[in-house]
Amino acid sequence: LDCRIGEAQAQSLAYRGSHRRGECNSLSELSASIVRSHRETTQYRPEELQALRWKVFSREEIHAYQSKSVDEMWQHCALRLTDAVQYVVEFAKRIPGFRQLGQNDQIALLKSGSMEVVLVRMSRMFNTENNTVFFDGKFAGTELFKSLACGDLIAAVFDFAHNLCALRLTEQQMAVFTALVLLNADRPCLEDRERVQRARRDVELALSHILHRDNQESLLHKLYQRVQVLKSLCALHIEKLRWFRQLYPLTVHSLFPPLYKELFG
Ligand code: CLR
């Protein structure tokens, strides 16, 4: 029965859509393009992650991470984080509306948005049953990151991933939501805010269209709430980086990936 109700609603939507064919077509084309971009730029597909869930770090392996020095562990995590950011940059470049922006505005949006998207994507890699995230080939809990000496950031990031994971977003919903996170006209240093705002409005329409179709309109409010948390997490990340740079300026200068420094440094 549920299924038939869904079908009937889809049909009524399609019917309404045919009255405003132009708009509706371009909206679903936009969604489809964003979803394709997302699928092509995630490090792991959902079924791969599902199959890897049994892989967890052993006590010995956790101990090895915990025995690393602070700067060694930071360097290691900065590398992993930069890998993840690189996929987000590739995602951004494939979003219609993003790729049409000027180069400076693209960089400005990535500087403030790429970490936010990494953290949203982290929820795909998260296992709420044991509060672990897929990191470096296996599932890791917060204790693995002990030697970073920023337990508050790690706890907050895991908490965020847990809560977002509980919303059980589909890949399509996550794709369009992360595009929305990137296209934020309130970011600092934008040259053409109007253009970002216009691109954003289209993606906003695409997201509400998807949520309406999925019969999950209540998600919209919950997602906008998460955006506030994202902002504070990224501020904390930058704060921790400043602290680390003061302690180990040479590690950051000569051993951190250039992309990491360009975006966050
Ligand atoms: C995000 C999803 C990616 C895989 C991945 C790799 C590195 C992880 C990252 C995820 C989440 C955030 C993370 C990071 C390593 C360090 C970082 C756990 C799981 C935390 C927040 C520490 C930030 C400070 C460092 C720069 C030291 O597909």
PDB file of C-alpha atoms and ligand atoms in Angstrom:
ATOM      1  CA  LEU A   1       0.000   0.000   0.000  1.00  0.00           C
ATOM      2  CA  ASP A   2       2.779   2.388   1.011  1.00  0.00           C
ATOM      3  CA  CYS A   3       4.389   1.766  -2.308  1.00  0.00           C
ATOM      4  CA  ARG A   4       1.220   2.580  -4.239  1.00  0.00           C
ATOM      5  CA  ILE A   5       0.727   5.817  -2.306  1.00  0.00           C
ATOM      6  CA  GLY A   6       4.263   6.749  -3.251  1.00  0.00           C
ATOM      7  CA  GLU A   7       3.543   6.019  -6.889  1.00  0.00           C
ATOM      8  CA  ALA A   8       0.342   8.055  -6.903  1.00  0.00           C
ATOM      9  CA  GLN A   9       2.179  11.006  -5.398  1.00  0.00           C
ATOM     10  CA  ALA A  10       4.993  10.723  -7.874  1.00  0.00           C
ATOM     11  CA  GLN A  11       2.403  10.778 -10.655  1.00  0.00           C
ATOM     12  CA  SER A  12       0.619  13.810  -9.295  1.00  0.00           C
ATOM     13  CA  LEU A  13       3.963  15.567  -9.040  1.00  0.00           C
ATOM     14  CA  ALA A  14       4.838  14.633 -12.593  1.00  0.00           C
ATOM     15  CA  TYR A  15       1.413  15.907 -13.641  1.00  0.00           C
ATOM     16  CA  ARG A  16       1.914  19.253 -11.938  1.00  0.00           C
ATOM     17  CA  GLY A  17       5.377  19.285 -13.391  1.00  0.00           C
ATOM     18  CA  SER A  18       4.072  19.031 -16.911  1.00  0.00           C
ATOM     19  CA  HIS A  19       2.279  22.345 -16.466  1.00  0.00           C
ATOM     20  CA  ARG A  20       5.569  24.028 -15.749  1.00  0.00           C
ATOM     21  CA  ARG A  21       7.654  21.757 -17.838  1.00  0.00           C
ATOM     22  CA  GLY A  22      10.631  24.034 -18.399  1.00  0.00           C
ATOM     23  CA  GLU A  23      11.239  24.725 -14.734  1.00  0.00           C
ATOM     24  CA  CYS A  24      10.624  21.199 -13.582  1.00  0.00           C
ATOM     25  CA  ASN A  25      12.814  19.635 -16.210  1.00  0.00           C
ATOM     26  CA  SER A  26      15.778  21.874 -15.494  1.00  0.00           C
ATOM     27  CA  LEU A  27      15.335  21.273 -11.752  1.00  0.00           C
ATOM     28  CA  SER A  28      15.484  17.512 -12.064  1.00  0.00           C
ATOM     29  CA  GLU A  29      18.306  17.855 -14.563  1.00  0.00           C
ATOM     30  CA  LEU A  30      20.196  19.898 -11.983  1.00  0.00           C
ATOM     31  CA  SER A  31      19.565  17.271  -9.288  1.00  0.00           C
ATOM     32  CA  ALA A  32      20.627  14.485 -11.617  1.00  0.00           C
ATOM     33  CA  SER A  33      23.815  16.303 -12.522  1.00  0.00           C
ATOM     34  CA  ILE A  34      24.693  16.976  -8.866  1.00  0.00           C
ATOM     35  CA  VAL A  35      23.968  13.363  -7.928  1.00  0.00           C
ATOM     36  CA  ARG A  36      26.197  12.134 -10.759  1.00  0.00           C
ATOM     37  CA  SER A  37      28.985  14.489  -9.637  1.00  0.00           C
ATOM     38  CA  HIS A  38      28.651  13.183  -6.086  1.00  0.00           C
ATOM     39  CA  ARG A  39      28.697   9.550  -7.166  1.00  0.00           C
ATOM     40  CA  GLU A  40      31.791  10.113  -9.295  1.00  0.00           C
ATOM     41  CA  THR A  41      33.710  11.847  -6.510  1.00  0.00           C
ATOM     42  CA  THR A  42      33.092   9.844  -3.341  1.00  0.00           C
ATOM     43  CA  GLN A  43      36.072   7.830  -2.192  1.00  0.00           C
ATOM     44  CA  TYR A  44      33.880   4.799  -1.484  1.00  0.00           C
ATOM     45  CA  ARG A  45      30.519   3.644  -2.763  1.00  0.00           C
ATOM     46  CA  PRO A  46      27.830   2.801  -0.186  1.00  0.00           C
ATOM     47  CA  GLU A  47      27.948  -0.934  -0.930  1.00  0.00           C
ATOM     48  CA  GLU A  48      31.762  -0.942  -0.552  1.00  0.00           C
ATOM     49  CA  LEU A  49      31.454   0.736   2.847  1.00  0.00           C
ATOM     50  CA  GLN A  50      28.784  -1.720   3.886  1.00  0.00           C
ATOM     51  CA  ALA A  51      31.058  -4.632   2.971  1.00  0.00           C
ATOM     52  CA  LEU A  52      33.948  -3.108   4.962  1.00  0.00           C
ATOM     53  CA  ARG A  53      32.022  -2.656   8.220  1.00  0.00           C
ATOM     54  CA  TRP A  54      33.643  -5.657   9.885  1.00  0.00           C
ATOM     55  CA  LYS A  55      37.121  -4.167   9.487  1.00  0.00           C
ATOM     56  CA  VAL A  56      37.960  -2.498  12.788  1.00  0.00           C
ATOM     57  CA  PHE A  57      41.372  -1.562  14.190  1.00  0.00           C
ATOM     58  CA  SER A  58      42.833  -4.015  16.699  1.00  0.00           C
ATOM     59  CA  ARG A  59      44.047  -2.911  20.148  1.00  0.00           C
ATOM     60  CA  GLU A  60      47.627  -3.117  18.916  1.00  0.00           C
ATOM     61  CA  GLU A  61      46.907  -0.986  15.873  1.00  0.00           C
ATOM     62  CA  ILE A  62      45.104   1.605  18.011  1.00  0.00           C
ATOM     63  CA  HIS A  63      48.066   1.618  20.356  1.00  0.00           C
ATOM     64  CA  ALA A  64      50.427   2.267  17.450  1.00  0.00           C
ATOM     65  CA  TYR A  65      48.418   5.380  16.468  1.00  0.00           C
ATOM     66  CA  GLN A  66      48.300   6.513  20.095  1.00  0.00           C
ATOM     67  CA  SER A  67      52.070   6.141  20.395  1.00  0.00           C
ATOM     68  CA  LYS A  68      52.768   8.524  17.535  1.00  0.00           C
ATOM     69  CA  SER A  69      54.081  11.947  18.502  1.00  0.00           C
ATOM     70  CA  VAL A  70      51.680  14.904  18.272  1.00  0.00           C
ATOM     71  CA  ASP A  71      53.287  16.288  15.131  1.00  0.00           C
ATOM     72  CA  GLU A  72      53.560  12.880  13.481  1.00  0.00           C
ATOM     73  CA  MET A  73      49.843  12.218  14.017  1.00  0.00           C
ATOM     74  CA  TRP A  74      48.856  15.706  12.855  1.00  0.00           C
ATOM     75  CA  GLN A  75      50.872  15.267   9.710  1.00  0.00           C
ATOM     76  CA  HIS A  76      49.254  11.896   9.081  1.00  0.00           C
ATOM     77  CA  CYS A  77      45.719  13.213   9.626  1.00  0.00           C
ATOM     78  CA  ALA A  78      46.373  16.330   7.560  1.00  0.00           C
ATOM     79  CA  LEU A  79      47.315  14.019   4.685  1.00  0.00           C
ATOM     80  CA  ARG A  80      44.174  11.909   5.039  1.00  0.00           C
ATOM     81  CA  LEU A  81      42.030  15.009   5.382  1.00  0.00           C
ATOM     82  CA  THR A  82      43.606  16.523   2.277  1.00  0.00           C
ATOM     83  CA  ASP A  83      42.828  13.355   0.297  1.00  0.00           C
ATOM     84  CA  ALA A  84      39.187  13.730   1.303  1.00  0.00           C
ATOM     85  CA  VAL A  85      39.234  17.463   0.463  1.00  0.00           C
ATOM     86  CA  GLN A  86      40.607  16.701  -2.990  1.00  0.00           C
ATOM     87  CA  TYR A  87      37.516  14.642  -3.796  1.00  0.00           C
ATOM     88  CA  VAL A  88      35.336  17.514  -2.585  1.00  0.00           C
ATOM     89  CA  VAL A  89      37.185  19.942  -4.865  1.00  0.00           C
ATOM     90  CA  GLU A  90      36.537  17.571  -7.761  1.00  0.00           C
ATOM     91  CA  PHE A  91      32.852  17.386  -6.735  1.00  0.00           C
ATOM     92  CA  ALA A  92      32.587  21.186  -6.635  1.00  0.00           C
ATOM     93  CA  LYS A  93      34.144  21.567 -10.058  1.00  0.00           C
ATOM     94  CA  ARG A  94      31.434  19.332 -11.524  1.00  0.00           C
ATOM     95  CA  ILE A  95      28.466  21.195 -10.002  1.00  0.00           C
ATOM     96  CA  PRO A  96      26.685  23.331 -12.584  1.00  0.00           C
ATOM     97  CA  GLY A  97      26.490  26.800 -11.067  1.00  0.00           C
ATOM     98  CA  PHE A  98      29.782  26.325  -9.260  1.00  0.00           C
ATOM     99  CA  ARG A  99      31.881  25.749 -12.324  1.00  0.00           C
ATOM    100  CA  GLN A 100      30.394  28.865 -13.940  1.00  0.00           C
ATOM    101  CA  LEU A 101      31.714  31.098 -11.149  1.00  0.00           C
ATOM    102  CA  GLY A 102      34.932  33.061 -11.414  1.00  0.00           C
ATOM    103  CA  GLN A 103      38.090  31.321 -10.213  1.00  0.00           C
ATOM    104  CA  ASN A 104      38.480  33.593  -7.158  1.00  0.00           C
ATOM    105  CA  ASP A 105      34.943  32.904  -5.997  1.00  0.00           C
ATOM    106  CA  GLN A 106      35.416  29.163  -6.500  1.00  0.00           C
ATOM    107  CA  ILE A 107      38.477  29.307  -4.257  1.00  0.00           C
ATOM    108  CA  ALA A 108      36.697  31.467  -1.677  1.00  0.00           C
ATOM    109  CA  LEU A 109      33.810  28.962  -1.505  1.00  0.00           C
ATOM    110  CA  LEU A 110      36.183  26.005  -1.184  1.00  0.00           C
ATOM    111  CA  LYS A 111      38.233  27.694   1.549  1.00  0.00           C
ATOM    112  CA  SER A 112      35.228  27.964   3.799  1.00  0.00           C
ATOM    113  CA  GLY A 113      33.121  25.086   2.488  1.00  0.00           C
ATOM    114  CA  SER A 114      35.348  22.114   1.676  1.00  0.00           C
ATOM    115  CA  MET A 115      35.878  21.089   5.312  1.00  0.00           C
ATOM    116  CA  GLU A 116      32.131  21.358   5.923  1.00  0.00           C
ATOM    117  CA  VAL A 117      31.455  19.007   3.025  1.00  0.00           C
ATOM    118  CA  VAL A 118      34.147  16.571   4.252  1.00  0.00           C
ATOM    119  CA  LEU A 119      32.363  16.460   7.613  1.00  0.00           C
ATOM    120  CA  VAL A 120      28.961  15.890   5.991  1.00  0.00           C
ATOM    121  CA  ARG A 121      30.482  13.135   3.858  1.00  0.00           C
ATOM    122  CA  MET A 122      32.043  11.642   6.995  1.00  0.00           C
ATOM    123  CA  SER A 123      28.550  10.532   8.041  1.00  0.00           C
ATOM    124  CA  ARG A 124      28.548   8.121   5.072  1.00  0.00           C
ATOM    125  CA  MET A 125      31.684   6.525   6.526  1.00  0.00           C
ATOM    126  CA  PHE A 126      30.239   6.322  10.019  1.00  0.00           C
ATOM    127  CA  ASN A 127      28.981   3.273  11.884  1.00  0.00           C
ATOM    128  CA  THR A 128      26.538   4.364  14.602  1.00  0.00           C
ATOM    129  CA  GLU A 129      26.500   0.886  16.148  1.00  0.00           C
ATOM    130  CA  ASN A 130      30.016   1.275  17.550  1.00  0.00           C
ATOM    131  CA  ASN A 131      30.701   4.994  16.889  1.00  0.00           C
ATOM    132  CA  THR A 132      33.533   4.403  14.465  1.00  0.00           C
ATOM    133  CA  VAL A 133      34.528   6.055  11.204  1.00  0.00           C
ATOM    134  CA  PHE A 134      36.284   4.549   8.205  1.00  0.00           C
ATOM    135  CA  PHE A 135      39.755   6.061   8.382  1.00  0.00           C
ATOM    136  CA  ASP A 136      42.987   4.737   6.888  1.00  0.00           C
ATOM    137  CA  GLY A 137      41.444   1.466   5.736  1.00  0.00           C
ATOM    138  CA  LYS A 138      39.530   0.398   8.843  1.00  0.00           C
ATOM    139  CA  PHE A 139      36.884   1.636  11.264  1.00  0.00           C
ATOM    140  CA  ALA A 140      38.304   3.795  14.056  1.00  0.00           C
ATOM    141  CA  GLY A 141      36.834   5.212  17.269  1.00  0.00           C
ATOM    142  CA  THR A 142      37.739   8.553  18.896  1.00  0.00           C
ATOM    143  CA  GLU A 143      40.488   6.947  21.025  1.00  0.00           C
ATOM    144  CA  LEU A 144      42.578   6.307  17.901  1.00  0.00           C
ATOM    145  CA  PHE A 145      43.031  10.080  17.513  1.00  0.00           C
ATOM    146  CA  LYS A 146      44.301  10.616  21.077  1.00  0.00           C
ATOM    147  CA  SER A 147      47.766  11.808  20.122  1.00  0.00           C
ATOM    148  CA  LEU A 148      46.332  14.736  18.106  1.00  0.00           C
ATOM    149  CA  ALA A 149      45.690  16.262  21.544  1.00  0.00           C
ATOM    150  CA  CYS A 150      42.421  17.818  20.434  1.00  0.00           C
ATOM    151  CA  GLY A 151      39.902  15.532  22.072  1.00  0.00           C
ATOM    152  CA  ASP A 152      37.183  18.206  22.116  1.00  0.00           C
ATOM    153  CA  LEU A 153      37.321  18.621  18.305  1.00  0.00           C
ATOM    154  CA  ILE A 154      37.336  14.870  17.714  1.00  0.00           C
ATOM    155  CA  ALA A 155      34.427  14.301  20.112  1.00  0.00           C
ATOM    156  CA  ALA A 156      32.412  17.113  18.482  1.00  0.00           C
ATOM    157  CA  VAL A 157      33.142  15.828  14.944  1.00  0.00           C
ATOM    158  CA  PHE A 158      32.106  12.275  15.875  1.00  0.00           C
ATOM    159  CA  ASP A 159      28.996  13.593  17.585  1.00  0.00           C
ATOM    160  CA  PHE A 160      28.082  15.524  14.438  1.00  0.00           C
ATOM    161  CA  ALA A 161      28.638  12.484  12.219  1.00  0.00           C
ATOM    162  CA  HIS A 162      26.552  10.339  14.554  1.00  0.00           C
ATOM    163  CA  ASN A 163      23.625  12.763  14.507  1.00  0.00           C
ATOM    164  CA  LEU A 164      23.752  13.297  10.758  1.00  0.00           C
ATOM    165  CA  CYS A 165      24.023   9.554  10.183  1.00  0.00           C
ATOM    166  CA  ALA A 166      20.861   9.093  12.247  1.00  0.00           C
ATOM    167  CA  LEU A 167      18.945  11.180   9.659  1.00  0.00           C
ATOM    168  CA  ARG A 168      19.636   8.373   7.165  1.00  0.00           C
ATOM    169  CA  LEU A 169      19.994  10.621   4.132  1.00  0.00           C
ATOM    170  CA  THR A 170      19.868   8.941   0.747  1.00  0.00           C
ATOM    171  CA  GLU A 171      22.857   9.459  -1.543  1.00  0.00           C
ATOM    172  CA  GLN A 172      20.746  11.847  -3.625  1.00  0.00           C
ATOM    173  CA  GLN A 173      19.733  13.911  -0.621  1.00  0.00           C
ATOM    174  CA  MET A 174      23.330  14.070   0.564  1.00  0.00           C
ATOM    175  CA  ALA A 175      24.596  15.031  -2.893  1.00  0.00           C
ATOM    176  CA  VAL A 176      22.252  17.997  -3.217  1.00  0.00           C
ATOM    177  CA  PHE A 177      22.713  19.007   0.439  1.00  0.00           C
ATOM    178  CA  THR A 178      26.509  19.128   0.064  1.00  0.00           C
ATOM    179  CA  ALA A 179      26.149  21.221  -3.118  1.00  0.00           C
ATOM    180  CA  LEU A 180      24.041  23.620  -1.036  1.00  0.00           C
ATOM    181  CA  VAL A 181      26.706  23.743   1.680  1.00  0.00           C
ATOM    182  CA  LEU A 182      29.261  24.803  -0.938  1.00  0.00           C
ATOM    183  CA  LEU A 183      27.082  27.407  -2.652  1.00  0.00           C
ATOM    184  CA  ASN A 184      26.839  29.799   0.291  1.00  0.00           C
ATOM    185  CA  ALA A 185      26.590  33.476  -0.640  1.00  0.00           C
ATOM    186  CA  ASP A 186      27.510  34.574   2.907  1.00  0.00           C
ATOM    187  CA  ARG A 187      31.113  33.381   2.684  1.00  0.00           C
ATOM    188  CA  PRO A 188      33.841  35.998   3.103  1.00  0.00           C
ATOM    189  CA  CYS A 189      35.752  37.480   0.138  1.00  0.00           C
ATOM    190  CA  LEU A 190      33.206  36.745  -2.623  1.00  0.00           C
ATOM    191  CA  GLU A 191      33.391  38.985  -5.688  1.00  0.00           C
ATOM    192  CA  ASP A 192      30.031  38.120  -7.240  1.00  0.00           C
ATOM    193  CA  ARG A 193      27.659  37.324  -4.380  1.00  0.00           C
ATOM    194  CA  GLU A 194      24.585  37.718  -6.610  1.00  0.00           C
ATOM    195  CA  ARG A 195      25.750  34.964  -8.902  1.00  0.00           C
ATOM    196  CA  VAL A 196      26.443  32.603  -5.996  1.00  0.00           C
ATOM    197  CA  GLN A 197      23.012  33.456  -4.582  1.00  0.00           C
ATOM    198  CA  ARG A 198      21.314  32.627  -7.905  1.00  0.00           C
ATOM    199  CA  ALA A 199      23.148  29.304  -8.183  1.00  0.00           C
ATOM    200  CA  ARG A 200      22.232  28.572  -4.569  1.00  0.00           C
ATOM    201  CA  ARG A 201      18.546  29.280  -5.137  1.00  0.00           C
ATOM    202  CA  ASP A 202      18.385  26.656  -7.878  1.00  0.00           C
ATOM    203  CA  VAL A 203      20.040  24.051  -5.665  1.00  0.00           C
ATOM    204  CA  GLU A 204      17.670  24.974  -2.817  1.00  0.00           C
ATOM    205  CA  LEU A 205      14.722  24.362  -5.127  1.00  0.00           C
ATOM    206  CA  ALA A 206      16.266  21.064  -6.210  1.00  0.00           C
ATOM    207  CA  LEU A 207      16.656  19.969  -2.586  1.00  0.00           C
ATOM    208  CA  SER A 208      13.091  20.804  -1.592  1.00  0.00           C
ATOM    209  CA  HIS A 209      11.874  19.084  -4.744  1.00  0.00           C
ATOM    210  CA  ILE A 210      13.757  15.904  -3.818  1.00  0.00           C
ATOM    211  CA  LEU A 211      12.577  15.996  -0.205  1.00  0.00           C
ATOM    212  CA  HIS A 212       8.995  16.559  -1.340  1.00  0.00           C
ATOM    213  CA  ARG A 213       9.239  13.643  -3.741  1.00  0.00           C
ATOM    214  CA  ASP A 214      10.744  11.455  -0.982  1.00  0.00           C
ATOM    215  CA  ASN A 215       7.966  12.520   1.378  1.00  0.00           C
ATOM    216  CA  GLN A 216      10.607  13.768   3.851  1.00  0.00           C
ATOM    217  CA  GLU A 217      10.047  17.505   3.890  1.00  0.00           C
ATOM    218  CA  SER A 218      10.707  17.625   7.636  1.00  0.00           C
ATOM    219  CA  LEU A 219      14.366  16.873   6.865  1.00  0.00           C
ATOM    220  CA  LEU A 220      14.876  20.355   5.430  1.00  0.00           C
ATOM    221  CA  HIS A 221      14.663  22.061   8.817  1.00  0.00           C
ATOM    222  CA  LYS A 222      16.923  19.453  10.423  1.00  0.00           C
ATOM    223  CA  LEU A 223      19.526  19.910   7.701  1.00  0.00           C
ATOM    224  CA  TYR A 224      19.543  23.695   8.116  1.00  0.00           C
ATOM    225  CA  GLN A 225      20.083  23.163  11.861  1.00  0.00           C
ATOM    226  CA  ARG A 226      23.162  21.031  11.120  1.00  0.00           C
ATOM    227  CA  VAL A 227      24.697  23.861   9.094  1.00  0.00           C
ATOM    228  CA  GLN A 228      25.089  25.897  12.295  1.00  0.00           C
ATOM    229  CA  VAL A 229      26.980  23.049  13.957  1.00  0.00           C
ATOM    230  CA  LEU A 230      29.196  22.671  10.879  1.00  0.00           C
ATOM    231  CA  LYS A 231      30.248  26.301  11.177  1.00  0.00           C
ATOM    232  CA  SER A 232      31.367  25.877  14.770  1.00  0.00           C
ATOM    233  CA  LEU A 233      33.246  22.652  13.979  1.00  0.00           C
ATOM    234  CA  CYS A 234      35.214  24.337  11.221  1.00  0.00           C
ATOM    235  CA  ALA A 235      36.015  27.294  13.454  1.00  0.00           C
ATOM    236  CA  LEU A 236      37.340  24.812  16.026  1.00  0.00           C
ATOM    237  CA  HIS A 237      39.427  23.055  13.358  1.00  0.00           C
ATOM    238  CA  ILE A 238      41.054  26.376  12.372  1.00  0.00           C
ATOM    239  CA  GLU A 239      41.645  27.240  16.027  1.00  0.00           C
ATOM    240  CA  LYS A 240      43.374  23.885  16.605  1.00  0.00           C
ATOM    241  CA  LEU A 241      45.492  24.369  13.504  1.00  0.00           C
ATOM    242  CA  ARG A 242      46.669  27.785  14.785  1.00  0.00           C
ATOM    243  CA  TRP A 243      47.588  26.178  18.106  1.00  0.00           C
ATOM    244  CA  PHE A 244      49.463  23.386  16.360  1.00  0.00           C
ATOM    245  CA  ARG A 245      51.265  25.793  14.032  1.00  0.00           C
ATOM    246  CA  GLN A 246      52.529  27.760  17.006  1.00  0.00           C
ATOM    247  CA  LEU A 247      53.985  24.604  18.521  1.00  0.00           C
ATOM    248  CA  TYR A 248      55.308  23.036  15.307  1.00  0.00           C
ATOM    249  CA  PRO A 249      55.736  25.765  12.677  1.00  0.00           C
ATOM    250  CA  LEU A 250      58.264  23.757  10.688  1.00  0.00           C
ATOM    251  CA  THR A 251      56.057  20.663  10.449  1.00  0.00           C
ATOM    252  CA  VAL A 252      53.264  22.771   8.986  1.00  0.00           C
ATOM    253  CA  HIS A 253      55.627  24.704   6.753  1.00  0.00           C
ATOM    254  CA  SER A 254      57.520  21.819   5.207  1.00  0.00           C
ATOM    255  CA  LEU A 255      55.479  18.653   5.794  1.00  0.00           C
ATOM    256  CA  PHE A 256      51.792  19.606   5.428  1.00  0.00           C
ATOM    257  CA  PRO A 257      50.194  19.229   1.995  1.00  0.00           C
ATOM    258  CA  PRO A 258      50.149  22.504   0.009  1.00  0.00           C
ATOM    259  CA  LEU A 259      46.404  22.170  -0.621  1.00  0.00           C
ATOM    260  CA  TYR A 260      45.736  21.874   3.115  1.00  0.00           C
ATOM    261  CA  LYS A 261      47.772  25.041   3.764  1.00  0.00           C
ATOM    262  CA  GLU A 262      46.164  26.887   0.878  1.00  0.00           C
ATOM    263  CA  LEU A 263      42.667  26.161   2.135  1.00  0.00           C
ATOM    264  CA  PHE A 264      43.097  26.335   5.913  1.00  0.00           C
ATOM    265  CA  GLY A 265      46.437  27.983   6.602  1.00  0.00           C
TER     266      GLY A 265
HETATM  267  C1  CLR B   1      36.100  12.107   6.351  1.00  0.00           C
HETATM  268  C2  CLR B   1      35.526  11.255   5.255  1.00  0.00           C
HETATM  269  C3  CLR B   1      36.609  10.845   4.280  1.00  0.00           C
HETATM  270  C4  CLR B   1      37.670  10.050   5.007  1.00  0.00           C
HETATM  271  C5  CLR B   1      38.220  10.842   6.143  1.00  0.00           C
HETATM  272  C6  CLR B   1      39.540  10.986   6.231  1.00  0.00           C
HETATM  273  C7  CLR B   1      40.213  11.760   7.284  1.00  0.00           C
HETATM  274  C8  CLR B   1      39.313  12.086   8.481  1.00  0.00           C
HETATM  275  C9  CLR B   1      37.967  12.556   7.953  1.00  0.00           C
HETATM  276  C10 CLR B   1      37.267  11.452   7.122  1.00  0.00           C
HETATM  277  C11 CLR B   1      37.081  13.137   9.070  1.00  0.00           C
HETATM  278  C12 CLR B   1      37.776  14.179   9.941  1.00  0.00           C
HETATM  279  C13 CLR B   1      39.095  13.660  10.516  1.00  0.00           C
HETATM  280  C14 CLR B   1      39.937  13.182   9.314  1.00  0.00           C
HETATM  281  C15 CLR B   1      41.317  12.950   9.909  1.00  0.00           C
HETATM  282  C16 CLR B   1      41.438  13.992  11.001  1.00  0.00           C
HETATM  283  C17 CLR B   1      40.081  14.699  11.092  1.00  0.00           C
HETATM  284  C18 CLR B   1      38.813  12.541  11.514  1.00  0.00           C
HETATM  285  C19 CLR B   1      36.720  10.341   8.003  1.00  0.00           C
HETATM  286  C20 CLR B   1      39.835  15.251  12.508  1.00  0.00           C
HETATM  287  C21 CLR B   1      38.588  16.098  12.603  1.00  0.00           C
HETATM  288  C22 CLR B   1      41.052  16.083  13.018  1.00  0.00           C
HETATM  289  C23 CLR B   1      41.246  17.419  12.289  1.00  0.00           C
HETATM  290  C24 CLR B   1      42.593  18.001  12.614  1.00  0.00           C
HETATM  291  C25 CLR B   1      43.687  17.416  11.720  1.00  0.00           C
HETATM  292  C26 CLR B   1      44.061  18.290  10.584  1.00  0.00           C
HETATM  293  C27 CLR B   1      44.863  17.023  12.487  1.00  0.00           C
HETATM  294  O1  CLR B   1      36.055  10.129   3.216  1.00  0.00           O
END
